[in-house]
Amino acid sequence: MDWGLIFRSTGQAAIGPDACYYALAAAGLNVHIGYTGLLNFGQAAFGAAGAYGLAVAVVTYGVSFWAALFIGLLVSIVLALVLGFPTLRLRTDYLAIVTLAAAEIIRLVVRSVRYTATLGGTDGLQAFGDAFFRLNPFDGGSYTPLEFRPDQVWLLVCAWPLVVVVLLVTFLLMRSPWGRVVKAIREDEDAVRSLGKNTYWYKMQSLMLGGVFGALAGIVFAMSKQSVNPDDYGTRFTFTAVAVMILGGTARVVGPVVGSVIFIGVLQFLDVFLRQAIDAGLIPGWVPIDVNKVAIIRLIFVGATLVLLMIYRPQGILGDRREVAIRDR
Amino acid sequence: MTVDAPPSWATTIPHEPGVAKPDPILVVDGVNRRFGGLLAVDVGHLEVQRGAITALIGPNGAGKTTLFNLLTGFDNPDSGSWRFAERDLSGVPAHRVAHHGMVRTFQLTKSLALLTVMENMKLGATRQRGERFWGALLRPLWRGQEKEIEERADALLERFKLSHVRDEFAGALSGGQRKLLEMARALMVQPELVMLDEPMAGVNPALKQSLLSHVKQLRTEGMTVLFVEHDMDVVYDISDWVVVLAQGRVIAEGPPAAIGANPKVIDAYLGTHFAEGGGEALGELGPDERLEVDQVGLGEPLTPGGAADA
């Protein structure tokens, strides 16, 4: 057993690009589901909007990288308006159905043959981040004991502060009267309307804000792979983000980061640990685990852990038990 | 507690549906709302006197709550219009209605469970700078206003005897406390007209007395109150004027004493039991039947005027 490798690999994942963009995606969902009570099950669509907004603008239309970043965010805002306009007047379950379906529709349209020339089809689009990586001040060699590649270090040095900004904006908004209105909408929309608040517009603002956070997640994801691919933005993206949000603690400002670091860290730990244990012959013969099944077994383990968490700690890691008790009253 | 004498206007105008009031704050004209084949609300003309307490009574399904929903923009009528404080409010969405000075509460109390009592109160204040997205990010823009709002909320909590639960989650309050909170929160809007949908439902007698005095206090402060209530003790005790709705129509109007004696109202809503002391329906019965009616009743027969004496 190489414990050095296990911990290095776990640490690398826990502060790596995966943890970073899932934290962003979950921060967006936290605004939607946690604070406003908008059941958005299509966060992947906002991720795709950001990533493809950037990639298509650079690769297909030759826009500069920096302008394309804003185009990515703009696309996610337009998407929020398009999804929100017909659904936000209805009960929140309709939003869940529409966002889930919209995310799949967007994925299927993007991978369709018809638009390959523009959107890249199933091959996706590459080489849109050159302008960003040209600015990389880190040269060859390994950084920190965690052994990131120089371009990864450069991305992380830019992306984690972005996470901090996102959490700061969330914090500032949720302690303000704006946050009070949004949280009140989650509790009972009609009561808020009767008190003179335009709940429709608040929900739209919330959808746009969380959507922009989702778009940032998609952009960091795309930059870490240096490629966009339609199937990266499937339901798995959304539901991993939901799991991360719940794990960290719904409606907690730093919940998404805590959830993401732990979720991705544990996933990686199990992966390397199980492989090492099998190699070292520590798994007895009657346990049906081999190296080929590790990727699945760790997901089973994580799934079971989440089920136990929901039973014994439904408020998540940072949540407040009292709130769950009052909700169940 | 004795019942106040009715205001002079209530005795001088005719006691009939659709009668004009000397100083109406709310005027409803031809409001219709149909749910499929059912005509839920069909109000020809209705005026609500400014600065008075008006009760809206009627059997279940008479359209009382639907009328509330229509007037406050929570539902849209098939036809009709209404004016509030000389402004046409027909078709105005719910959130704008509150800005015009008309605020409602709900039959099923809507306290915002995971907000504290104080947050519930502060939500009621209108025109908050910190409720705008970009303004919210900059605390100095709204800190001063927030402080003013908090002081106003504290004063109201004091008055409604909720100060001790100020920082509790609203979801942790008792049913009665939530009723108080909802009424106090509505007052944060600083309305001219308060519309209460069954404010006394499910409230114990002691708390009912306190709610009653709060409602009377609103009138003293110059607000107009329109409330739906099934508890006739309450209606007789505090209302200056009673409007009776049955099958969507206004079937009678008048001061409480006159309403209690109105055969149409007895027929449609009160039942013969309430007619003691002037109702024709009861008078038509023989002495034995009269006894039966009293036995079937749910308690002491109510006489308009003396019911709420404690």
PDB file of N, CA and C in Angstrom, chain A residues 81-162:
ATOM      1  N   LEU A  81     -33.793  33.361 -18.799  1.00  0.00           N
ATOM      2  CA  LEU A  81     -34.999  34.099 -19.184  1.00  0.00           C
ATOM      3  C   LEU A  81     -35.943  33.204 -19.983  1.00  0.00           C
ATOM      4  N   VAL A  82     -35.371  32.443 -20.917  1.00  0.00           N
ATOM      5  CA  VAL A  82     -36.194  31.582 -21.775  1.00  0.00           C
ATOM      6  C   VAL A  82     -36.875  30.483 -20.946  1.00  0.00           C
ATOM      7  N   LEU A  83     -36.123  29.882 -20.016  1.00  0.00           N
ATOM      8  CA  LEU A  83     -36.707  28.822 -19.183  1.00  0.00           C
ATOM      9  C   LEU A  83     -37.675  29.400 -18.161  1.00  0.00           C
ATOM     10  N   GLY A  84     -37.344  30.550 -17.624  1.00  0.00           N
ATOM     11  CA  GLY A  84     -38.133  31.125 -16.540  1.00  0.00           C
ATOM     12  C   GLY A  84     -39.434  31.747 -17.004  1.00  0.00           C
ATOM     13  N   PHE A  85     -39.411  32.368 -18.180  1.00  0.00           N
ATOM     14  CA  PHE A  85     -40.589  33.111 -18.647  1.00  0.00           C
ATOM     15  C   PHE A  85     -41.872  32.291 -18.578  1.00  0.00           C
ATOM     16  N   PRO A  86     -41.886  31.079 -19.172  1.00  0.00           N
ATOM     17  CA  PRO A  86     -43.158  30.333 -19.112  1.00  0.00           C
ATOM     18  C   PRO A  86     -43.382  29.592 -17.793  1.00  0.00           C
ATOM     19  N   THR A  87     -42.326  29.277 -17.045  1.00  0.00           N
ATOM     20  CA  THR A  87     -42.495  28.353 -15.921  1.00  0.00           C
ATOM     21  C   THR A  87     -42.570  29.011 -14.559  1.00  0.00           C
ATOM     22  N   LEU A  88     -42.027  30.204 -14.409  1.00  0.00           N
ATOM     23  CA  LEU A  88     -41.941  30.781 -13.065  1.00  0.00           C
ATOM     24  C   LEU A  88     -43.287  31.262 -12.542  1.00  0.00           C
ATOM     25  N   ARG A  89     -44.285  31.358 -13.432  1.00  0.00           N
ATOM     26  CA  ARG A  89     -45.613  31.709 -12.958  1.00  0.00           C
ATOM     27  C   ARG A  89     -46.315  30.485 -12.387  1.00  0.00           C
ATOM     28  N   LEU A  90     -45.772  29.314 -12.728  1.00  0.00           N
ATOM     29  CA  LEU A  90     -46.415  28.068 -12.312  1.00  0.00           C
ATOM     30  C   LEU A  90     -45.788  27.555 -11.023  1.00  0.00           C
ATOM     31  N   ARG A  91     -46.353  26.456 -10.515  1.00  0.00           N
ATOM     32  CA  ARG A  91     -45.778  25.857  -9.320  1.00  0.00           C
ATOM     33  C   ARG A  91     -44.378  25.343  -9.622  1.00  0.00           C
ATOM     34  N   THR A  92     -43.602  25.162  -8.568  1.00  0.00           N
ATOM     35  CA  THR A  92     -42.177  24.895  -8.751  1.00  0.00           C
ATOM     36  C   THR A  92     -41.907  23.523  -9.360  1.00  0.00           C
ATOM     37  N   ASP A  93     -42.843  22.578  -9.258  1.00  0.00           N
ATOM     38  CA  ASP A  93     -42.618  21.256  -9.872  1.00  0.00           C
ATOM     39  C   ASP A  93     -42.508  21.368 -11.387  1.00  0.00           C
ATOM     40  N   TYR A  94     -43.225  22.351 -11.963  1.00  0.00           N
ATOM     41  CA  TYR A  94     -43.155  22.505 -13.407  1.00  0.00           C
ATOM     42  C   TYR A  94     -41.757  22.934 -13.831  1.00  0.00           C
ATOM     43  N   LEU A  95     -41.154  23.760 -13.021  1.00  0.00           N
ATOM     44  CA  LEU A  95     -39.791  24.202 -13.325  1.00  0.00           C
ATOM     45  C   LEU A  95     -38.856  23.002 -13.321  1.00  0.00           C
ATOM     46  N   ALA A  96     -39.054  22.086 -12.369  1.00  0.00           N
ATOM     47  CA  ALA A  96     -38.221  20.886 -12.292  1.00  0.00           C
ATOM     48  C   ALA A  96     -38.313  20.091 -13.590  1.00  0.00           C
ATOM     49  N   ILE A  97     -39.545  19.906 -14.076  1.00  0.00           N
ATOM     50  CA  ILE A  97     -39.740  19.117 -15.303  1.00  0.00           C
ATOM     51  C   ILE A  97     -39.113  19.828 -16.494  1.00  0.00           C
ATOM     52  N   VAL A  98     -39.402  21.144 -16.592  1.00  0.00           N
ATOM     53  CA  VAL A  98     -38.934  21.900 -17.751  1.00  0.00           C
ATOM     54  C   VAL A  98     -37.408  21.984 -17.788  1.00  0.00           C
ATOM     55  N   THR A  99     -36.771  22.230 -16.650  1.00  0.00           N
ATOM     56  CA  THR A  99     -35.312  22.358 -16.650  1.00  0.00           C
ATOM     57  C   THR A  99     -34.646  21.020 -16.969  1.00  0.00           C
ATOM     58  N   LEU A 100     -35.202  19.944 -16.400  1.00  0.00           N
ATOM     59  CA  LEU A 100     -34.650  18.611 -16.670  1.00  0.00           C
ATOM     60  C   LEU A 100     -34.722  18.311 -18.168  1.00  0.00           C
ATOM     61  N   ALA A 101     -35.886  18.581 -18.758  1.00  0.00           N
ATOM     62  CA  ALA A 101     -36.072  18.307 -20.184  1.00  0.00           C
ATOM     63  C   ALA A 101     -35.227  19.254 -21.035  1.00  0.00           C
ATOM     64  N   ALA A 102     -35.187  20.522 -20.649  1.00  0.00           N
ATOM     65  CA  ALA A 102     -34.453  21.507 -21.446  1.00  0.00           C
ATOM     66  C   ALA A 102     -32.975  21.149 -21.515  1.00  0.00           C
ATOM     67  N   ALA A 103     -32.417  20.694 -20.396  1.00  0.00           N
ATOM     68  CA  ALA A 103     -31.004  20.339 -20.376  1.00  0.00           C
ATOM     69  C   ALA A 103     -30.722  19.204 -21.362  1.00  0.00           C
ATOM     70  N   GLU A 104     -31.622  18.227 -21.402  1.00  0.00           N
ATOM     71  CA  GLU A 104     -31.437  17.109 -22.335  1.00  0.00           C
ATOM     72  C   GLU A 104     -31.621  17.562 -23.784  1.00  0.00           C
ATOM     73  N   ILE A 105     -32.602  18.426 -24.010  1.00  0.00           N
ATOM     74  CA  ILE A 105     -32.841  18.939 -25.366  1.00  0.00           C
ATOM     75  C   ILE A 105     -31.597  19.680 -25.855  1.00  0.00           C
ATOM     76  N   ILE A 106     -31.058  20.510 -24.991  1.00  0.00           N
ATOM     77  CA  ILE A 106     -29.868  21.280 -25.380  1.00  0.00           C
ATOM     78  C   ILE A 106     -28.705  20.342 -25.698  1.00  0.00           C
ATOM     79  N   ARG A 107     -28.518  19.326 -24.864  1.00  0.00           N
ATOM     80  CA  ARG A 107     -27.424  18.375 -25.106  1.00  0.00           C
ATOM     81  C   ARG A 107     -27.603  17.665 -26.450  1.00  0.00           C
ATOM     82  N   LEU A 108     -28.840  17.237 -26.721  1.00  0.00           N
ATOM     83  CA  LEU A 108     -29.091  16.490 -27.960  1.00  0.00           C
ATOM     84  C   LEU A 108     -28.962  17.378 -29.195  1.00  0.00           C
ATOM     85  N   VAL A 109     -29.390  18.621 -29.064  1.00  0.00           N
ATOM     86  CA  VAL A 109     -29.261  19.546 -30.197  1.00  0.00           C
ATOM     87  C   VAL A 109     -27.781  19.824 -30.466  1.00  0.00           C
ATOM     88  N   VAL A 110     -27.028  20.027 -29.388  1.00  0.00           N
ATOM     89  CA  VAL A 110     -25.614  20.353 -29.552  1.00  0.00           C
ATOM     90  C   VAL A 110     -24.850  19.194 -30.204  1.00  0.00           C
ATOM     91  N   ARG A 111     -25.226  17.950 -29.877  1.00  0.00           N
ATOM     92  CA  ARG A 111     -24.484  16.820 -30.446  1.00  0.00           C
ATOM     93  C   ARG A 111     -25.046  16.372 -31.797  1.00  0.00           C
ATOM     94  N   SER A 112     -26.093  17.044 -32.284  1.00  0.00           N
ATOM     95  CA  SER A 112     -26.708  16.603 -33.539  1.00  0.00           C
ATOM     96  C   SER A 112     -25.786  16.880 -34.732  1.00  0.00           C
ATOM     97  N   VAL A 113     -25.924  16.058 -35.753  1.00  0.00           N
ATOM     98  CA  VAL A 113     -25.087  16.167 -36.953  1.00  0.00           C
ATOM     99  C   VAL A 113     -25.343  17.487 -37.674  1.00  0.00           C
ATOM    100  N   ARG A 114     -26.592  17.910 -37.652  1.00  0.00           N
ATOM    101  CA  ARG A 114     -27.009  19.081 -38.402  1.00  0.00           C
ATOM    102  C   ARG A 114     -26.174  20.324 -38.046  1.00  0.00           C
ATOM    103  N   TYR A 115     -25.841  20.479 -36.762  1.00  0.00           N
ATOM    104  CA  TYR A 115     -25.132  21.700 -36.346  1.00  0.00           C
ATOM    105  C   TYR A 115     -23.641  21.470 -36.104  1.00  0.00           C
ATOM    106  N   THR A 116     -23.121  20.360 -36.634  1.00  0.00           N
ATOM    107  CA  THR A 116     -21.720  20.032 -36.376  1.00  0.00           C
ATOM    108  C   THR A 116     -20.770  21.162 -36.761  1.00  0.00           C
ATOM    109  N   ALA A 117     -21.072  21.803 -37.864  1.00  0.00           N
ATOM    110  CA  ALA A 117     -20.174  22.861 -38.354  1.00  0.00           C
ATOM    111  C   ALA A 117     -20.053  24.003 -37.339  1.00  0.00           C
ATOM    112  N   THR A 118     -21.129  24.281 -36.644  1.00  0.00           N
ATOM    113  CA  THR A 118     -21.110  25.384 -35.684  1.00  0.00           C
ATOM    114  C   THR A 118     -20.727  24.904 -34.286  1.00  0.00           C
ATOM    115  N   LEU A 119     -21.371  23.826 -33.834  1.00  0.00           N
ATOM    116  CA  LEU A 119     -21.249  23.417 -32.436  1.00  0.00           C
ATOM    117  C   LEU A 119     -20.288  22.247 -32.218  1.00  0.00           C
ATOM    118  N   GLY A 120     -19.802  21.655 -33.282  1.00  0.00           N
ATOM    119  CA  GLY A 120     -18.802  20.604 -33.124  1.00  0.00           C
ATOM    120  C   GLY A 120     -19.345  19.198 -33.000  1.00  0.00           C
ATOM    121  N   GLY A 121     -20.660  19.037 -32.877  1.00  0.00           N
ATOM    122  CA  GLY A 121     -21.256  17.702 -32.787  1.00  0.00           C
ATOM    123  C   GLY A 121     -20.666  16.882 -31.655  1.00  0.00           C
ATOM    124  N   THR A 122     -20.603  15.555 -31.873  1.00  0.00           N
ATOM    125  CA  THR A 122     -20.121  14.671 -30.799  1.00  0.00           C
ATOM    126  C   THR A 122     -18.616  14.820 -30.557  1.00  0.00           C
ATOM    127  N   ASP A 123     -17.904  15.382 -31.512  1.00  0.00           N
ATOM    128  CA  ASP A 123     -16.460  15.583 -31.308  1.00  0.00           C
ATOM    129  C   ASP A 123     -16.176  16.766 -30.396  1.00  0.00           C
ATOM    130  N   GLY A 124     -17.157  17.617 -30.253  1.00  0.00           N
ATOM    131  CA  GLY A 124     -16.971  18.793 -29.406  1.00  0.00           C
ATOM    132  C   GLY A 124     -16.075  19.823 -30.067  1.00  0.00           C
ATOM    133  N   LEU A 125     -15.610  20.770 -29.278  1.00  0.00           N
ATOM    134  CA  LEU A 125     -14.735  21.845 -29.778  1.00  0.00           C
ATOM    135  C   LEU A 125     -13.508  21.910 -28.879  1.00  0.00           C
ATOM    136  N   GLN A 126     -12.363  22.214 -29.507  1.00  0.00           N
ATOM    137  CA  GLN A 126     -11.122  22.299 -28.735  1.00  0.00           C
ATOM    138  C   GLN A 126     -10.401  23.607 -29.029  1.00  0.00           C
ATOM    139  N   ALA A 127      -9.318  23.808 -28.320  1.00  0.00           N
ATOM    140  CA  ALA A 127      -8.393  24.914 -28.564  1.00  0.00           C
ATOM    141  C   ALA A 127      -9.077  26.282 -28.530  1.00  0.00           C
ATOM    142  N   PHE A 128      -9.883  26.496 -27.493  1.00  0.00           N
ATOM    143  CA  PHE A 128     -10.509  27.821 -27.331  1.00  0.00           C
ATOM    144  C   PHE A 128      -9.844  28.586 -26.191  1.00  0.00           C
ATOM    145  N   GLY A 129      -8.976  27.892 -25.437  1.00  0.00           N
ATOM    146  CA  GLY A 129      -8.427  28.530 -24.239  1.00  0.00           C
ATOM    147  C   GLY A 129      -6.981  28.961 -24.388  1.00  0.00           C
ATOM    148  N   ASP A 130      -6.478  28.972 -25.625  1.00  0.00           N
ATOM    149  CA  ASP A 130      -5.050  29.269 -25.811  1.00  0.00           C
ATOM    150  C   ASP A 130      -4.660  30.625 -25.227  1.00  0.00           C
ATOM    151  N   ALA A 131      -5.537  31.611 -25.437  1.00  0.00           N
ATOM    152  CA  ALA A 131      -5.216  32.962 -24.964  1.00  0.00           C
ATOM    153  C   ALA A 131      -5.033  32.978 -23.457  1.00  0.00           C
ATOM    154  N   PHE A 132      -5.810  32.148 -22.778  1.00  0.00           N
ATOM    155  CA  PHE A 132      -5.719  32.067 -21.323  1.00  0.00           C
ATOM    156  C   PHE A 132      -4.415  31.392 -20.902  1.00  0.00           C
ATOM    157  N   PHE A 133      -4.116  30.277 -21.529  1.00  0.00           N
ATOM    158  CA  PHE A 133      -2.943  29.519 -21.103  1.00  0.00           C
ATOM    159  C   PHE A 133      -1.639  30.183 -21.535  1.00  0.00           C
ATOM    160  N   ARG A 134      -1.692  31.067 -22.552  1.00  0.00           N
ATOM    161  CA  ARG A 134      -0.487  31.820 -22.929  1.00  0.00           C
ATOM    162  C   ARG A 134      -0.022  32.724 -21.792  1.00  0.00           C
ATOM    163  N   LEU A 135      -0.979  33.133 -20.951  1.00  0.00           N
ATOM    164  CA  LEU A 135      -0.631  34.026 -19.837  1.00  0.00           C
ATOM    165  C   LEU A 135      -0.083  33.273 -18.630  1.00  0.00           C
ATOM    166  N   ASN A 136      -0.027  31.945 -18.741  1.00  0.00           N
ATOM    167  CA  ASN A 136       0.414  31.113 -17.626  1.00  0.00           C
ATOM    168  C   ASN A 136       1.828  31.482 -17.166  1.00  0.00           C
ATOM    169  N   PRO A 137       1.975  32.005 -15.927  1.00  0.00           N
ATOM    170  CA  PRO A 137       3.311  32.358 -15.449  1.00  0.00           C
ATOM    171  C   PRO A 137       4.075  31.152 -14.901  1.00  0.00           C
ATOM    172  N   PHE A 138       3.406  30.048 -14.733  1.00  0.00           N
ATOM    173  CA  PHE A 138       4.066  28.870 -14.156  1.00  0.00           C
ATOM    174  C   PHE A 138       4.723  28.068 -15.279  1.00  0.00           C
ATOM    175  N   ASP A 139       6.037  27.769 -15.096  1.00  0.00           N
ATOM    176  CA  ASP A 139       6.691  26.978 -16.142  1.00  0.00           C
ATOM    177  C   ASP A 139       6.751  25.505 -15.734  1.00  0.00           C
ATOM    178  N   GLY A 140       7.543  24.743 -16.468  1.00  0.00           N
ATOM    179  CA  GLY A 140       7.601  23.293 -16.244  1.00  0.00           C
ATOM    180  C   GLY A 140       7.963  22.931 -14.815  1.00  0.00           C
ATOM    181  N   GLY A 141       7.919  21.677 -14.529  1.00  0.00           N
ATOM    182  CA  GLY A 141       8.227  21.221 -13.180  1.00  0.00           C
ATOM    183  C   GLY A 141       6.959  21.036 -12.396  1.00  0.00           C
ATOM    184  N   SER A 142       7.063  20.409 -11.239  1.00  0.00           N
ATOM    185  CA  SER A 142       5.849  20.113 -10.494  1.00  0.00           C
ATOM    186  C   SER A 142       5.681  21.127  -9.372  1.00  0.00           C
ATOM    187  N   TYR A 143       4.446  21.468  -9.109  1.00  0.00           N
ATOM    188  CA  TYR A 143       4.163  22.455  -8.073  1.00  0.00           C
ATOM    189  C   TYR A 143       3.548  21.799  -6.861  1.00  0.00           C
ATOM    190  N   THR A 144       4.042  22.158  -5.746  1.00  0.00           N
ATOM    191  CA  THR A 144       3.535  21.630  -4.479  1.00  0.00           C
ATOM    192  C   THR A 144       3.702  20.111  -4.439  1.00  0.00           C
ATOM    193  N   PRO A 145       3.549  19.532  -3.257  1.00  0.00           N
ATOM    194  CA  PRO A 145       3.680  18.068  -3.163  1.00  0.00           C
ATOM    195  C   PRO A 145       2.579  17.351  -3.946  1.00  0.00           C
ATOM    196  N   LEU A 146       1.568  18.101  -4.380  1.00  0.00           N
ATOM    197  CA  LEU A 146       0.433  17.447  -5.026  1.00  0.00           C
ATOM    198  C   LEU A 146       0.652  17.207  -6.519  1.00  0.00           C
ATOM    199  N   GLU A 147       1.756  17.763  -7.063  1.00  0.00           N
ATOM    200  CA  GLU A 147       2.137  17.455  -8.447  1.00  0.00           C
ATOM    201  C   GLU A 147       1.080  17.799  -9.486  1.00  0.00           C
ATOM    202  N   PHE A 148       0.618  19.059  -9.490  1.00  0.00           N
ATOM    203  CA  PHE A 148      -0.248  19.515 -10.575  1.00  0.00           C
ATOM    204  C   PHE A 148       0.599  19.887 -11.779  1.00  0.00           C
ATOM    205  N   ARG A 149       0.036  19.795 -12.957  1.00  0.00           N
ATOM    206  CA  ARG A 149       0.713  20.302 -14.147  1.00  0.00           C
ATOM    207  C   ARG A 149       0.664  21.829 -14.117  1.00  0.00           C
ATOM    208  N   PRO A 150       1.624  22.505 -14.770  1.00  0.00           N
ATOM    209  CA  PRO A 150       1.650  23.965 -14.724  1.00  0.00           C
ATOM    210  C   PRO A 150       0.345  24.607 -15.195  1.00  0.00           C
ATOM    211  N   ASP A 151      -0.245  24.101 -16.279  1.00  0.00           N
ATOM    212  CA  ASP A 151      -1.475  24.740 -16.758  1.00  0.00           C
ATOM    213  C   ASP A 151      -2.635  24.525 -15.790  1.00  0.00           C
ATOM    214  N   GLN A 152      -2.601  23.399 -15.064  1.00  0.00           N
ATOM    215  CA  GLN A 152      -3.627  23.161 -14.048  1.00  0.00           C
ATOM    216  C   GLN A 152      -3.469  24.146 -12.893  1.00  0.00           C
ATOM    217  N   VAL A 153      -2.200  24.337 -12.507  1.00  0.00           N
ATOM    218  CA  VAL A 153      -1.948  25.291 -11.415  1.00  0.00           C
ATOM    219  C   VAL A 153      -2.481  26.670 -11.806  1.00  0.00           C
ATOM    220  N   TRP A 154      -2.190  27.068 -13.027  1.00  0.00           N
ATOM    221  CA  TRP A 154      -2.641  28.383 -13.523  1.00  0.00           C
ATOM    222  C   TRP A 154      -4.162  28.476 -13.498  1.00  0.00           C
ATOM    223  N   LEU A 155      -4.822  27.426 -13.950  1.00  0.00           N
ATOM    224  CA  LEU A 155      -6.295  27.423 -13.949  1.00  0.00           C
ATOM    225  C   LEU A 155      -6.833  27.513 -12.516  1.00  0.00           C
ATOM    226  N   LEU A 156      -6.245  26.711 -11.609  1.00  0.00           N
ATOM    227  CA  LEU A 156      -6.736  26.683 -10.229  1.00  0.00           C
ATOM    228  C   LEU A 156      -6.500  28.013  -9.519  1.00  0.00           C
ATOM    229  N   VAL A 157      -5.358  28.623  -9.832  1.00  0.00           N
ATOM    230  CA  VAL A 157      -5.039  29.906  -9.203  1.00  0.00           C
ATOM    231  C   VAL A 157      -6.058  30.970  -9.619  1.00  0.00           C
ATOM    232  N   CYS A 158      -6.620  30.804 -10.800  1.00  0.00           N
ATOM    233  CA  CYS A 158      -7.660  31.747 -11.242  1.00  0.00           C
ATOM    234  C   CYS A 158      -9.055  31.314 -10.802  1.00  0.00           C
ATOM    235  N   ALA A 159      -9.282  29.991 -10.769  1.00  0.00           N
ATOM    236  CA  ALA A 159     -10.657  29.511 -10.566  1.00  0.00           C
ATOM    237  C   ALA A 159     -11.095  29.525  -9.098  1.00  0.00           C
ATOM    238  N   TRP A 160     -10.186  29.161  -8.178  1.00  0.00           N
ATOM    239  CA  TRP A 160     -10.621  29.160  -6.774  1.00  0.00           C
ATOM    240  C   TRP A 160     -10.974  30.557  -6.265  1.00  0.00           C
ATOM    241  N   PRO A 161     -10.211  31.595  -6.613  1.00  0.00           N
ATOM    242  CA  PRO A 161     -10.676  32.936  -6.228  1.00  0.00           C
ATOM    243  C   PRO A 161     -12.047  33.273  -6.810  1.00  0.00           C
ATOM    244  N   LEU A 162     -12.322  32.726  -7.984  1.00  0.00           N
ATOM    245  CA  LEU A 162     -13.643  32.911  -8.581  1.00  0.00           C
ATOM    246  C   LEU A 162     -14.724  32.292  -7.676  1.00  0.00           C
TER     247      LEU A 162
END
